[in-house]
Every structure is written in structure tokens, then in C-alpha cells.
Coordinates of C-alpha atoms (C1' of nucleotides) in Angstrom, one line a residue:
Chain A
X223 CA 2.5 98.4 9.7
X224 CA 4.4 101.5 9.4
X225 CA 7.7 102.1 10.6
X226 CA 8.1 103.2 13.8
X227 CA 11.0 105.5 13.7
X228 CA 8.8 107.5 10.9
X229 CA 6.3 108.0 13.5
X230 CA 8.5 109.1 16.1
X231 CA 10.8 111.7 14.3
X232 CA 7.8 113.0 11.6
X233 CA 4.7 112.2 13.5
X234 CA 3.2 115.2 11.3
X235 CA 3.5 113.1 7.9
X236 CA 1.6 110.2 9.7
X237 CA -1.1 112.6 10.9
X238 CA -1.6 114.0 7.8
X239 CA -2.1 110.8 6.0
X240 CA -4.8 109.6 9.0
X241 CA -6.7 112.6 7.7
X242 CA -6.5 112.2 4.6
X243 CA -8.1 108.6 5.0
X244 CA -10.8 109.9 6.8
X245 CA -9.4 107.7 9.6
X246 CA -9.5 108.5 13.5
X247 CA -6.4 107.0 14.9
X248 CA -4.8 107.7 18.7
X249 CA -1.2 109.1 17.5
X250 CA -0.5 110.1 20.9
X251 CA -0.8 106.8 22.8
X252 CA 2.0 105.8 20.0
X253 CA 3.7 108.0 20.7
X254 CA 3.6 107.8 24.8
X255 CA 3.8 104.2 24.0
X256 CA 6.9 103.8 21.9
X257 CA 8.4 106.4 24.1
X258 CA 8.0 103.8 27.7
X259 CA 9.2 101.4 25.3
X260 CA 12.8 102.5 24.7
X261 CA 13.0 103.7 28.7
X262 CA 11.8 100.5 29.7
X263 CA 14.2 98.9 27.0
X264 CA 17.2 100.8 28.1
X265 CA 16.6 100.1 32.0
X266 CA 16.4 96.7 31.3
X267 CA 19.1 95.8 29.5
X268 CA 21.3 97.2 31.7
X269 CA 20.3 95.3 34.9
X270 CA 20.7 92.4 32.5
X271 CA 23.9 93.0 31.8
X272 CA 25.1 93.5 35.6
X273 CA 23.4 90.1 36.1
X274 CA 25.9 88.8 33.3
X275 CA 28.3 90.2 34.5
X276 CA 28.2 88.7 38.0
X277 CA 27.2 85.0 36.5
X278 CA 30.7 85.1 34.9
X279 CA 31.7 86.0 38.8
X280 CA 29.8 83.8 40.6
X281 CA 31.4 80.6 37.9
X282 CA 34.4 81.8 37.6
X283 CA 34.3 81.4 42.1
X284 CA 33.4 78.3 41.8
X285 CA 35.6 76.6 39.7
X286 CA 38.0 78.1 41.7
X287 CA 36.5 77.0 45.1
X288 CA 35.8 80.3 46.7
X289 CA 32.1 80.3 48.5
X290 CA 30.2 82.6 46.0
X291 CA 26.9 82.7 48.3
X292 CA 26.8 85.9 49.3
X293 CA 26.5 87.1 45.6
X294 CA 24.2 84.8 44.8
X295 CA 21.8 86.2 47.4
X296 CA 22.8 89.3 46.0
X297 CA 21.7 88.7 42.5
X298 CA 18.2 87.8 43.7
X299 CA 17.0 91.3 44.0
X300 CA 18.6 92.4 41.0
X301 CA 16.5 89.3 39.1
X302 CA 13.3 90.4 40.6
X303 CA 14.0 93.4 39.3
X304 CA 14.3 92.1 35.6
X305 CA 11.3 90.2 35.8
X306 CA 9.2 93.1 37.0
X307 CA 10.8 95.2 34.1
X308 CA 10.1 92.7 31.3
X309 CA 6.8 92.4 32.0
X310 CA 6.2 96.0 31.9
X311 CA 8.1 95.7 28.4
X312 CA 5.7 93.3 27.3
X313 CA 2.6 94.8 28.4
X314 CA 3.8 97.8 26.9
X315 CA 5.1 96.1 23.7
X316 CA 2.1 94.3 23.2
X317 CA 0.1 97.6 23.5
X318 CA 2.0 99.1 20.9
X319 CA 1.7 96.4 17.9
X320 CA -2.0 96.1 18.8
X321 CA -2.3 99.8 18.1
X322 CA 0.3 99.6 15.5
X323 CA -1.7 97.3 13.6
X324 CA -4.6 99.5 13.5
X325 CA -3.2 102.1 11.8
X326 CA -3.2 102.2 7.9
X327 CA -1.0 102.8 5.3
X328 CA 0.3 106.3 4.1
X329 CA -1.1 107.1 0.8
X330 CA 1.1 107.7 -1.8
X331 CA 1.5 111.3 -3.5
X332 CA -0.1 110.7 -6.9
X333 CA -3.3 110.0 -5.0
X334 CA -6.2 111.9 -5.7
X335 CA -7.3 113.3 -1.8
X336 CA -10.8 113.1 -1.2
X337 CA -13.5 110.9 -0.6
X338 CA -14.9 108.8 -3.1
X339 CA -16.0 111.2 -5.3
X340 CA -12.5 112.2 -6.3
X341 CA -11.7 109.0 -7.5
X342 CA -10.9 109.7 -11.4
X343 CA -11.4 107.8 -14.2
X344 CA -8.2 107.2 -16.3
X345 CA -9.0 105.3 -19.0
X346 CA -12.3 104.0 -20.8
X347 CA -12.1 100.9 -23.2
X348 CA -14.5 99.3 -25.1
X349 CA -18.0 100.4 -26.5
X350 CA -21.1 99.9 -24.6
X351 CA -23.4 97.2 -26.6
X352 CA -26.0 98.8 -28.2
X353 CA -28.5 96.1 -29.4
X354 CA -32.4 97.0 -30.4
X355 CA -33.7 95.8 -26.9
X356 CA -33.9 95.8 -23.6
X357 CA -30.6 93.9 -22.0
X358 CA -32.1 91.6 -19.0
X359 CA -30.0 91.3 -15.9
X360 CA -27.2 88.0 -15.7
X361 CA -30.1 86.7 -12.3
X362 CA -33.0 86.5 -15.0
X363 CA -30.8 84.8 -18.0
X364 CA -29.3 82.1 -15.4
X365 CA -32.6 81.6 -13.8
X366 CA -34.6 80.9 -16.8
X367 CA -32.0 79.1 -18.2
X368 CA -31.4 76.9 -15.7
X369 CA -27.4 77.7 -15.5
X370 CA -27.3 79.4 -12.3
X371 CA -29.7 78.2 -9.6
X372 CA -29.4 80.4 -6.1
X373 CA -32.6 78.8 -4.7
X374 CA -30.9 75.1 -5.0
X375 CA -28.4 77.2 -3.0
X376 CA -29.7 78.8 -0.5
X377 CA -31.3 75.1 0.6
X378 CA -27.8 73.3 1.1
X379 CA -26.3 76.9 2.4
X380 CA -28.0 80.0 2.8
X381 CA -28.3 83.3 0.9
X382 CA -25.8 84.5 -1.2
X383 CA -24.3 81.6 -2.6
X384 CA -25.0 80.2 -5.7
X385 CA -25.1 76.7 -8.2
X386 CA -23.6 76.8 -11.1
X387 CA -24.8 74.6 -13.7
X388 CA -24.2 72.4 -16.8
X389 CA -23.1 75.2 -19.7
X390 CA -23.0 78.1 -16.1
X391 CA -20.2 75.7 -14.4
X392 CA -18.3 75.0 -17.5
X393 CA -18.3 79.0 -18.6
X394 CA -17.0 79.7 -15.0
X395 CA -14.5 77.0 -15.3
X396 CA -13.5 78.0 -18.9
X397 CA -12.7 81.6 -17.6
X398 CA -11.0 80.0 -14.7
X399 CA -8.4 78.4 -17.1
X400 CA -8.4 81.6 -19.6
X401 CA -6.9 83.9 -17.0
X402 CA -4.7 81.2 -15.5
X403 CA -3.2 80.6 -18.8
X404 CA -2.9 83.8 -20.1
X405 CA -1.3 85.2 -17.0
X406 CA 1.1 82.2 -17.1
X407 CA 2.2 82.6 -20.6
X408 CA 2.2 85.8 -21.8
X409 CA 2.4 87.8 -17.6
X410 CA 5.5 85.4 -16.8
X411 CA 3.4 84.7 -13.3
X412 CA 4.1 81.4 -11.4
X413 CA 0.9 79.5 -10.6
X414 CA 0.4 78.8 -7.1
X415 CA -2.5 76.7 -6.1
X416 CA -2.5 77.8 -1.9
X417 CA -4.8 76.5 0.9
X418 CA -7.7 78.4 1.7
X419 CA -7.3 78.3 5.4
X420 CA -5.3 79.8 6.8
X421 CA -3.6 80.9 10.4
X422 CA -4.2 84.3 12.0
X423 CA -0.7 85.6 11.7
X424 CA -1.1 85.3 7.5
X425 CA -4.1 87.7 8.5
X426 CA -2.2 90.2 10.0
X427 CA 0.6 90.1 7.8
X428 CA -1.5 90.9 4.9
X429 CA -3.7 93.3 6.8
X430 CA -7.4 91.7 6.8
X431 CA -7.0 91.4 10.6
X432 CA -7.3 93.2 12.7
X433 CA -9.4 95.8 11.2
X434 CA -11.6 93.2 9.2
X435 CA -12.5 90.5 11.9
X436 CA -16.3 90.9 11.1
X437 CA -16.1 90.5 7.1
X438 CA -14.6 86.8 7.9
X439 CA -15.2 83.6 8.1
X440 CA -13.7 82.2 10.9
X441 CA -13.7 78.1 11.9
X442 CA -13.7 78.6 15.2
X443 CA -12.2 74.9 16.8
X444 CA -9.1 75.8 14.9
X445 CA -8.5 79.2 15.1
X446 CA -8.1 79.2 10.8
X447 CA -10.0 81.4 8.5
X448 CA -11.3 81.4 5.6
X449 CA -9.6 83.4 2.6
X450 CA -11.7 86.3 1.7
X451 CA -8.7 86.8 -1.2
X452 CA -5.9 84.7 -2.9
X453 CA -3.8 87.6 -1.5
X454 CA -3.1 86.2 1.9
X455 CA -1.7 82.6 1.5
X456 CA 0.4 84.3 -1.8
X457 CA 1.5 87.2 -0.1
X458 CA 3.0 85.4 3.1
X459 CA 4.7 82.5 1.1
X460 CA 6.9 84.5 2.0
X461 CA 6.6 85.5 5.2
X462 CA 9.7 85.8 7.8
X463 CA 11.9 85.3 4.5
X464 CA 14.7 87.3 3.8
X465 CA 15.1 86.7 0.0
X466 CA 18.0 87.1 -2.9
X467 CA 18.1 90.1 -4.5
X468 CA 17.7 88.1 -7.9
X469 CA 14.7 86.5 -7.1
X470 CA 12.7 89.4 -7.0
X471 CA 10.6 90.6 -8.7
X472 CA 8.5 87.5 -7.4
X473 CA 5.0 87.2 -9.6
X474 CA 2.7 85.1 -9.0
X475 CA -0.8 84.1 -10.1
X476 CA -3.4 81.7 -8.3
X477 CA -7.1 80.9 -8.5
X478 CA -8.8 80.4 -4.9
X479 CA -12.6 80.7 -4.1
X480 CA -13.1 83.4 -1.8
X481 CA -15.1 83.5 1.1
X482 CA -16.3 86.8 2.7
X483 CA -19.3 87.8 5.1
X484 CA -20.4 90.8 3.8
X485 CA -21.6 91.6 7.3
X486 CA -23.4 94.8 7.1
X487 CA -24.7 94.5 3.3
X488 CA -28.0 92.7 3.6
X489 CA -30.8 93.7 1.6
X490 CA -27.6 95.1 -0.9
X491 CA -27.0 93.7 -4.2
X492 CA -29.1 90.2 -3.1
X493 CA -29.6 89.4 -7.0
X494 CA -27.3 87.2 -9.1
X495 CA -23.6 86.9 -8.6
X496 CA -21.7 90.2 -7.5
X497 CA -22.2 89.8 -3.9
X498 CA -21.5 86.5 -3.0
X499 CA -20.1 84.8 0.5
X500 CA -18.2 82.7 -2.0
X501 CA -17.0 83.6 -5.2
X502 CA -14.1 82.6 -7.4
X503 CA -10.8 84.5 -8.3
X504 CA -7.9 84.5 -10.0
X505 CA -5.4 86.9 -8.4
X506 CA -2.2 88.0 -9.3
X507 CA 0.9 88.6 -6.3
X508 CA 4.0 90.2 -7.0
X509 CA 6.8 91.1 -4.5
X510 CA 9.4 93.6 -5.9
X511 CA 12.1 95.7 -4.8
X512 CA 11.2 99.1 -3.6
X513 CA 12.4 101.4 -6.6
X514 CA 10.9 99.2 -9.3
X515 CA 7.0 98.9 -7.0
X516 CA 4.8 101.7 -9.0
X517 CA 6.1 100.6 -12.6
X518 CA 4.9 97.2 -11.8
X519 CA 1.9 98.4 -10.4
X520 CA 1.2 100.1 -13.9
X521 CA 2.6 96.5 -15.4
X522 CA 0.0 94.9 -13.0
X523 CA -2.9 97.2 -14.4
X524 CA -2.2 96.2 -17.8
X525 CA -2.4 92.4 -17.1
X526 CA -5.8 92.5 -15.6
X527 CA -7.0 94.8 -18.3
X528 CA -6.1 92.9 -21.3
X529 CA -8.1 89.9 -19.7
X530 CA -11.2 91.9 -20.5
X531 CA -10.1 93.7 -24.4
X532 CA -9.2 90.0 -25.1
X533 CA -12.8 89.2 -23.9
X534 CA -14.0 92.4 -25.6
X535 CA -16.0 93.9 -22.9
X536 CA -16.0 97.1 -22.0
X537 CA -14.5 98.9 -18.8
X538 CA -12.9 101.8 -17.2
X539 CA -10.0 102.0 -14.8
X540 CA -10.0 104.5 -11.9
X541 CA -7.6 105.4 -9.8
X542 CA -8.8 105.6 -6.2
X543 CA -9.1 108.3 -4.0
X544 CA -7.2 108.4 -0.3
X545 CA -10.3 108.3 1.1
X546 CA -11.8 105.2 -0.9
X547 CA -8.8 103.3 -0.6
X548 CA -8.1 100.0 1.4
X549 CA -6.3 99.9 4.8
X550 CA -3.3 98.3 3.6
X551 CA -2.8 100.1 0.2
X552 CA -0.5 103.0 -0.9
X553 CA -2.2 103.4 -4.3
X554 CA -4.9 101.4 -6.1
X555 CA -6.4 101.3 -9.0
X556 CA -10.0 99.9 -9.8
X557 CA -11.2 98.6 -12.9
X558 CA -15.0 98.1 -13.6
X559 CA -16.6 96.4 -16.1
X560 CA -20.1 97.3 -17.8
X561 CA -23.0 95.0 -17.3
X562 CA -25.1 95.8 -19.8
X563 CA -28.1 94.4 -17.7
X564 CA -27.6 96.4 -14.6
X565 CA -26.9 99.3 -17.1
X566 CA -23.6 99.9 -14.6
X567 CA -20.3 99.5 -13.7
X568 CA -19.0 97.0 -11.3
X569 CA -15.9 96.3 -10.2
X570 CA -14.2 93.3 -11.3
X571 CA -10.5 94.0 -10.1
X572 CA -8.5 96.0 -7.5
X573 CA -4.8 96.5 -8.0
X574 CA -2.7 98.1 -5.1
X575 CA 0.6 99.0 -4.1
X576 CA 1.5 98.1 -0.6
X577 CA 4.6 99.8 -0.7
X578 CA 6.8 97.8 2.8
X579 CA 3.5 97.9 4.7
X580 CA 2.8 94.2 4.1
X581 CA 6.3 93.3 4.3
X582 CA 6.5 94.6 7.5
X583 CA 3.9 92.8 9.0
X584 CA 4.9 89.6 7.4
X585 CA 8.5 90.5 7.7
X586 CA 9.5 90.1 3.9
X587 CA 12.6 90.9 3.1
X588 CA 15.7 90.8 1.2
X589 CA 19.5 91.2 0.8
X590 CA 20.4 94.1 -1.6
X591 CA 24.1 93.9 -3.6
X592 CA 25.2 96.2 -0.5
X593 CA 25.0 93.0 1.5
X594 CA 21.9 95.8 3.0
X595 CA 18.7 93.9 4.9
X596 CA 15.4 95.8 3.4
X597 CA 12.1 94.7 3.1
X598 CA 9.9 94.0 0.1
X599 CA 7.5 95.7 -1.5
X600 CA 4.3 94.1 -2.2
X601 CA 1.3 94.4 -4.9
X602 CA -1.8 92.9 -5.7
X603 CA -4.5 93.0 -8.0
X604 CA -6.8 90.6 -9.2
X605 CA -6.7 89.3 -12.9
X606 CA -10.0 88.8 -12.9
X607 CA -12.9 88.3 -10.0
X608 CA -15.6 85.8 -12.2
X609 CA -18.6 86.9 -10.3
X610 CA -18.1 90.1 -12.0
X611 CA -17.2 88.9 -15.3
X612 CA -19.3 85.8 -16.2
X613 CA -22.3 88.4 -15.1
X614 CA -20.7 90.5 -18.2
X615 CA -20.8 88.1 -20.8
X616 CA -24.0 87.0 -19.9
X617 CA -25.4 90.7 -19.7
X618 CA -23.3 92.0 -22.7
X619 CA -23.0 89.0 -25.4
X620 CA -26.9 88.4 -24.6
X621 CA -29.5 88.5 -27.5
X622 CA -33.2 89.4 -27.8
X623 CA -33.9 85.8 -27.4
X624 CA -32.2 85.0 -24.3
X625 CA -29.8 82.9 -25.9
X626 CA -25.7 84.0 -25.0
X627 CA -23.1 84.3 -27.7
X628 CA -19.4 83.2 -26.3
X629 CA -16.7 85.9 -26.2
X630 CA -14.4 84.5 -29.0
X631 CA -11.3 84.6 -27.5
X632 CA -12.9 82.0 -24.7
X633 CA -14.1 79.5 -27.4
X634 CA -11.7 77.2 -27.4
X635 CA -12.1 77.1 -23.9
X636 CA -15.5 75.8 -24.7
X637 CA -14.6 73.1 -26.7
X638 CA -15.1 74.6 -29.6
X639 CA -18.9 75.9 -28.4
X640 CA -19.9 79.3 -29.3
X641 CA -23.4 79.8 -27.7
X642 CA -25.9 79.1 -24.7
X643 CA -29.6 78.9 -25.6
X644 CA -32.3 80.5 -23.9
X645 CA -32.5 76.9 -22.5
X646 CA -29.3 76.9 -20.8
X647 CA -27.7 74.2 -23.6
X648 CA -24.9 74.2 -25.7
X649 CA -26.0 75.6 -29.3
Chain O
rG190 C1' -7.6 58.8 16.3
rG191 C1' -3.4 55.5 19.0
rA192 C1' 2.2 54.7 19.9
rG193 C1' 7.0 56.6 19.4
rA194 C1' 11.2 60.0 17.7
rG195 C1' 12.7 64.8 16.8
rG196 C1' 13.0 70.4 16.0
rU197 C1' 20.5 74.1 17.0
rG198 C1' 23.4 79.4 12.4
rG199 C1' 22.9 79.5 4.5
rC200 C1' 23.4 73.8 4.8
rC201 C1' 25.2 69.4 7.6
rG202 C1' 26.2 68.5 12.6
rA203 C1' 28.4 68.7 18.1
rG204 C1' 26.7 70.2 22.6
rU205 C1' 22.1 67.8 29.3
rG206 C1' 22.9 74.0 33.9
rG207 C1' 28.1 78.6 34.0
rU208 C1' 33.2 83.2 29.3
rU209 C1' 28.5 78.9 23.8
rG210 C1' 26.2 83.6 19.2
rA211 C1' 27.1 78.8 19.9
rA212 C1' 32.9 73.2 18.5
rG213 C1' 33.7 70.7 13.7
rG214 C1' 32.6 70.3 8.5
rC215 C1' 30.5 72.3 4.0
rA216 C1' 29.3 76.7 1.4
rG217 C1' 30.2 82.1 0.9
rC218 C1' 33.5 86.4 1.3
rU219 C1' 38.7 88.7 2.0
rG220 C1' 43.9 88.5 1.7
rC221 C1' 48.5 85.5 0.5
rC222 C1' 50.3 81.8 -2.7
rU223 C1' 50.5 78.5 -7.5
rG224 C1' 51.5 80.2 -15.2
rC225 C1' 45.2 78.0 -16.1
rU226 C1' 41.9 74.1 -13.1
rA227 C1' 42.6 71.8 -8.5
rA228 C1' 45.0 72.2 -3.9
rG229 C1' 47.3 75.1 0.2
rC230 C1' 47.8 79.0 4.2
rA231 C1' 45.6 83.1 7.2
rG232 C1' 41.3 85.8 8.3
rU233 C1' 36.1 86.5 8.0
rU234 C1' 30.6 85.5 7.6
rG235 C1' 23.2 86.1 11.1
rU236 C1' 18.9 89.1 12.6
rA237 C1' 16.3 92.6 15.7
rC238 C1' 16.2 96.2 19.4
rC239 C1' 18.3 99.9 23.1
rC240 C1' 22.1 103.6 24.2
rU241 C1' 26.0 106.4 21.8
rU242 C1' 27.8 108.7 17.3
rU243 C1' 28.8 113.1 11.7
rA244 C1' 28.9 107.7 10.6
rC245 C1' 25.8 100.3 10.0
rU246 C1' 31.6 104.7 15.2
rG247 C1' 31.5 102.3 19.7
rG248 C1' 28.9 99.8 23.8
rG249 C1' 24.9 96.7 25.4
rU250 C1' 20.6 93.3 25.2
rA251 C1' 17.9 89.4 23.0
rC252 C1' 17.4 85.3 19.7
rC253 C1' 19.6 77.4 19.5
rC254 C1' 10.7 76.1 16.7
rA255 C1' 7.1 79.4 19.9
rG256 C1' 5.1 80.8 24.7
rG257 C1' 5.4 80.1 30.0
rG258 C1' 8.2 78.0 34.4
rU259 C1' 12.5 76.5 37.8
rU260 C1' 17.5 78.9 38.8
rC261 C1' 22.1 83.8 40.9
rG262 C1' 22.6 81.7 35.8
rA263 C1' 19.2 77.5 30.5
rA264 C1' 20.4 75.7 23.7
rU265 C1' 20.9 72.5 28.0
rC266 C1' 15.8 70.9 33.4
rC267 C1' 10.0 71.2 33.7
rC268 C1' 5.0 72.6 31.4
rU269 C1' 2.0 74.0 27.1
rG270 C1' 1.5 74.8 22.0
rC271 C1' 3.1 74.4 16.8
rC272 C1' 5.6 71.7 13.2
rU273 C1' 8.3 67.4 11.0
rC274 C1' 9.3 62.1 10.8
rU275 C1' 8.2 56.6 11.7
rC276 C1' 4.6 52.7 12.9
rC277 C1' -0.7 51.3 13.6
rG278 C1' -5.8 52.5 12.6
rC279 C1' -9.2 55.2 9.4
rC280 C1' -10.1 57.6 4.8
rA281 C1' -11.0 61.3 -0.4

RNA sequence: GGAGAGGUGGCCGAGUGGUUGAAGGCAGCUGCCUGCUAAGCAGUUGUACCCUUUACUGGGUACCCAGGGUUCGAAUCCCUGCCUCUCCGCCA
């Protein structure tokens, strides 16, 4: 949510940002809007406080035994009145958060403008593996193997989910646990374990809704969703909080399944794990004061990239442009990992600033030293999607055989077990 | 799922229709005072929005879980929802 007194007084800055997104919002009805708002406001308030005024009256008469009737009767009108008013207020009011929430976030100025072809690449890690064959995709090692198992899947649920199995499940679990523990020891992050349902107000506040209704999963006797990212419950822990200034900065870290629809991608990426309705992530939150929010987005960057150099596979970070980014964000980095099967790049991890565009919506805040009420701002950035990254191993540690060489740093993860054979067992 | 109780300010806790944004206590802050600690005295302490202003200057409105309703007027009465607690049932 953007601040409303920005888009009255410099409704150019808000316009501009629109177009760079590539986004078609109605400034105008805002505008028109917020402007009824603060008439309505104003005529409203001051019928109230006649009818305030002549309540003192009318008890102040009685106590004193005069017959107040005549104001009474008076007052009637002026009450109609107020109720008329008010619910022109609301209708207005609600007109204006519903369009309010449809508008995105302002870019910030490092951003590269374009579309996605002006993202750029800022840094490259890693060398591509290089090995005297011909790398099979992760859908042809699991399959044969045995260790992922989509058709078992797609009988209990459907297409696009997937069984993990024996030495799969215990490599998925094992990276789980990696990332958890290294963003808890050497990040400093507080693990949260959150639900994954949760109400539609979390959704606004973190910006999946309204925009994103179609990409979720919704149970519908409840009026709950789904989490499509460990970002929402995290986020609004928060919400309608006004915190200490020494609590912040807040970091947290949590590992959720995520469920998304992916409405709109079939036939797309059908094979093996990178487009999944539920896959499994280990995100990282932070909440920060407002001067300190794009050095800990650079901070943030660093945690989710040394998951992979401690891995050893190789990736490069981009910083998106204002037309590729997401609706909520200000500034986001992406960092893709190479799958030596797919001979590509996915991407395994997002990390965005928010700037106060979250903490509006969920109403974070905090007290300053002034004794001054601001809100928040928020960042997120996941410390590492597994969907991406087991795919990675599988592809990049592979060998002619089939078999699959553990990343060392993940061994003892393992239980001391360094290898999958072609046969999906433990070497 | 069945039966009951309840949700008031940072915390505790009064308050069942009329100067109650809200008694009292605790905590916090500001003065005064005591050679330190403790005690004492006086004052003060929320958020959002509207109007006004050079200014968080001044004025106003709203907020006692949320949303409706009754009324000239509601923290107080009625309805709905949400949440918490107790007992019973069921259960990983």
C-alpha cells in the first residue's frame, strides 16, 4: 500500500513508477476518491460534533429537571443526517482501499528500468561441470532410480506433485536441516515454524491478495489459504504491532511447504521438480528500520548465496528489472542456479525489499528514540527453494553412470553417506 | 461436536445508557526532595483520521475484540462473527 498523502501532493512520482512497471492503474479514481473522502470526512465530523454537543445539553436538562423534548426531536434530523454521511464514507472508503490495494509498489532508484531483458547480471560464482558426457535431466535420474516417483503422485493427487523417496526424501530432508542450521548459526535468524493456513487479511498484508487470487489455493468452508511462501505467516507475526526500536532488526528463518496453482502454466515445465503445486522452502524474513533496509537487503543476498558456494554449485545473481519485478517489491534480486541437465539457469531464490509497503498493509510499526510512530520496513528472500536445488545436485554432482555424488558440505547431513547409485541406494 | 464463562489503555483492574479516552493500582516519563539504595510530593503518559498552521500550533472526530442494530445519546442494551478459558465427548 502506498501512502496516500504521496499520491495526493506528487501524484507524478506514482505515475511514473506505474509506467515503469508496465502496470495500467486508474490514478484518477484515487485521486477523485481520496478527494470525497476528506469532504465527506470533514462534513461529518462536524455534524458529529453538534450532536455532542447537544447530548451534553439534553443530560445536563435532565438532571436538572427541565423537559429537554423538544431537542431531542431536534437532534433526530441531524442523526439521519450522520448516518446518510457515514455510509457515503464507507462506500467511499471502501472503494478506495480496494483500489489502493491494487496498486504496486514504487520501484526503487538503483533499479534497472525495462522489461525483463534489462535485468543484469551482477555476479557469477562457481564453474559450470564439465564432465566427458552427456548430463541427464534430475526427471530421468529420480525416475530410473526410483527416488522421485511423480506417477505414484499424480494417483493420490494430480499433476505436478511429486513422491520423494528412500535416499530422494532423506536428501530433501537433509537440505532442509542444512539451511535451517546454517541460517540459525552463522545468519543470527530465529526459526519460526508458522501455520500454513492462513486468514485473508495475512494475504493482503503481505500482498499475494488481491492481485494473486488465481495462483492460490483456497479452502473454501473456511475462508483460509494455503501459503504459496513462508513470507506471509512470518511477515504478519507482526501485524498490527507497534514494536521497540531495539527489537529491530527482526530476522527470521522458517521452512514451510508451499502450495501454489500455477494457473496459466500448463503444458510449462511439466518434468521433474521446478514447477510444483507443492514444494518446500526455507525462507528468510527480516523487519528493519527504514535507513538500515537496502544494506540488509545486500546482507540478505549473501545468506542465500553462501547456501549454494557451501554446496559448491554454481549460480548467478541478477538484479531485476522494474518491469520483471513483483507487485510488492521495491528492489529484488534473483539468484539462479545451473542445472547441468537442463543446461540452464533456474531460479532458486528471490530477495526483495519491501521498503513500508508491507508494513502498511499489515500495519507494522515501531516507536523510534523520538518517542516517533513509523512503520517497518520489510524484506524477504528465500535461503533456498529445494525444488530448485536438490534438481542441482542431482543434475550437477551426477556421473556417467547415473549414480549421484553428495555435495560435501551436506554429508554429514547424510549420516555420513556420500553417494546415491544408479539404483536409488545409499553407496 | 455438546454445555458454560469471558474479551476494557503497556500490564492489572473498575465501570449495565448521558461531561468516561475511560476510576484505581502497577509500570514509564518529567520536575521537587533525600549524601547512595529505598521512600515521599506534584505533574504527565495511546493510535488513526479531518480541518487549521511556518510548526506533531490549535480545534475536531473516531477507537473499551470486529461488524451491524436500537437510541437524541452506547464501553454499557440487542444481533452476527472472531478469539480465549473451563467442563464433557472425540482424536493425531
Amino acid at each position: 500500500m502506498l501512502d496516500r498523502k504521496l499520491i495526493r501532493e506528487q501524484p507524478e512520482i506514482i505515475r511514473q513508477a506505474l509506467a515503469d512497471r508496465g502496470c495500467e492503474c486508474d490514478l484518477d479514481e484515487i485521486l477523485e476518491l481520496e478527494k470525497q473522502r476528506c469532504e465527506v470526512t470533514s462534513q461529518v465530523e462536524r455534524l458529529k460534533s453538534r450532536r455532542n454537543q447537544a447530548g451534553e445539553q439534553i443530560a445536563a436538562g435532565k438532571k436538572s429537571g427541565q423537559d429537554v423534548q423538544a431537542e431531542i426531536v431536534a437532534m433526530r434530523g441531524i442523526s439521519g443526517e450522520i448516518k446518510v454521511l457515514d455510509g457515503r464514507l464507507k462506500e467511499v472508503e471502501n472503494r478506495l482501499d480496494s483500489e489502493l490495494l491494487k496498486i504496486p509498489n514504487i520501484p526503487h532508484g538503483s533499479v534497472p528500468r525495462g522489461d525483463e531483458r534489462a535485468n543484469q547480471e551482477i555476479r557469477c560464482w562457481g564453474e559450470l561441470p564439465r564432465g566427458e558426457f552427456e548430463y541427464k535431466p534430475h526427471w530421468e535420474l529420480g525416475e530410473r532410480s526410483g527416488i522421485l516417483d511423480p506417477v505414484r503422485a499424480a494417483k493420490i493427487a494430480g499433476a505436478r506433485f511429486m513422491v520423494y523417496r528412500g535416499a530422494g526424501a532423506r536428501l530433501e530432508r537433509a537440505l532442509i536441516q542444512f539451511m535451517l542450521d546454517l541460517n540459525i548459526q552463522e545468519g543470527g535468524y530465529t526459526e519460526i515454524f508458522p501455520p500454513l493456513l492462513v486468514n485473508r487479511d495475512a494475504m493482503i498484508g503481505t500482498g499475494q491478495l488481491p492481485k494473486m487470487e488465481n495462483d492460490i489455493f483456497r479452502i473454501q468452508a473456511e475462508e483460509l489459504y494455503l501459503i504459496p511462501t513462508a513470507e506471509v505467516p512470518v511477515t504478519n507475526l507482526h501485524c498490527q504491532e507497534i514494536l521497540k526500536a531495539g527489537q529491530l532488526p527482526i530476522k527470521y528463518v522458517a521452512y514451510t511447504p508451499c502450495f501454489r496453482r500455477e494457473a496459466g502454466t500448463y503444458g510449462k515445465d511439466t518434468k521433474g521438480l521446478v514447477r510444483q503445486h507443492q514444494f518446500n522452502k526455507v525462507e528468510l524474513v527480516k523487519i528493519v528500520r527504514p535507513e538500515t533496509a537496502y544494506a540488509e537487503l545486500e546482507d540478505l543476498v549473501q545468506d542465500a548465496e553462501k547456501i549454494l558456494q557451501k554446496l559448491e554449485l554454481p549460480y548467478r545473481t541478477l538484479v531485476l528489472s522494474t518491469g520483471d519485478m513483483s507487485f510488492a517489491s521495491a528492489k529484488s534480486y534473483d539468484i539462479e542456479v545451473w542445472h547441468a541437465g537442463a543446461k540452464r539457469y533456474w531460479e532458486v531464490s528471490s530477495c526483495s525489499v519491501f521498503g513500508d509497503f508491507q508494513a502498511r498493509r499489515a500495519n507494522i510499526r515501531f516507536r523510534d528514540e523520538a518517542g516517533k510512530v513509523q512503520y517497518c520496513h520489510t524484506l524477504n528472500g528465500s535461503g533456498l527453494a529445494t525444488s530448485r536445488l536438490l534438481p542441482a545436485i542431482m543434475e550437477n554432482y551426477q556421473e556417467t553412470d547415473g549414480s549421484i555424488n553428495m555435495p560435501p558440505a551436506l554429508v554429514a547431513y547424510l549420516g555420513g553417506r556420500k553417494k546415491i547409485t544408479p539404483d536409488g541406494e545409499w553407496e
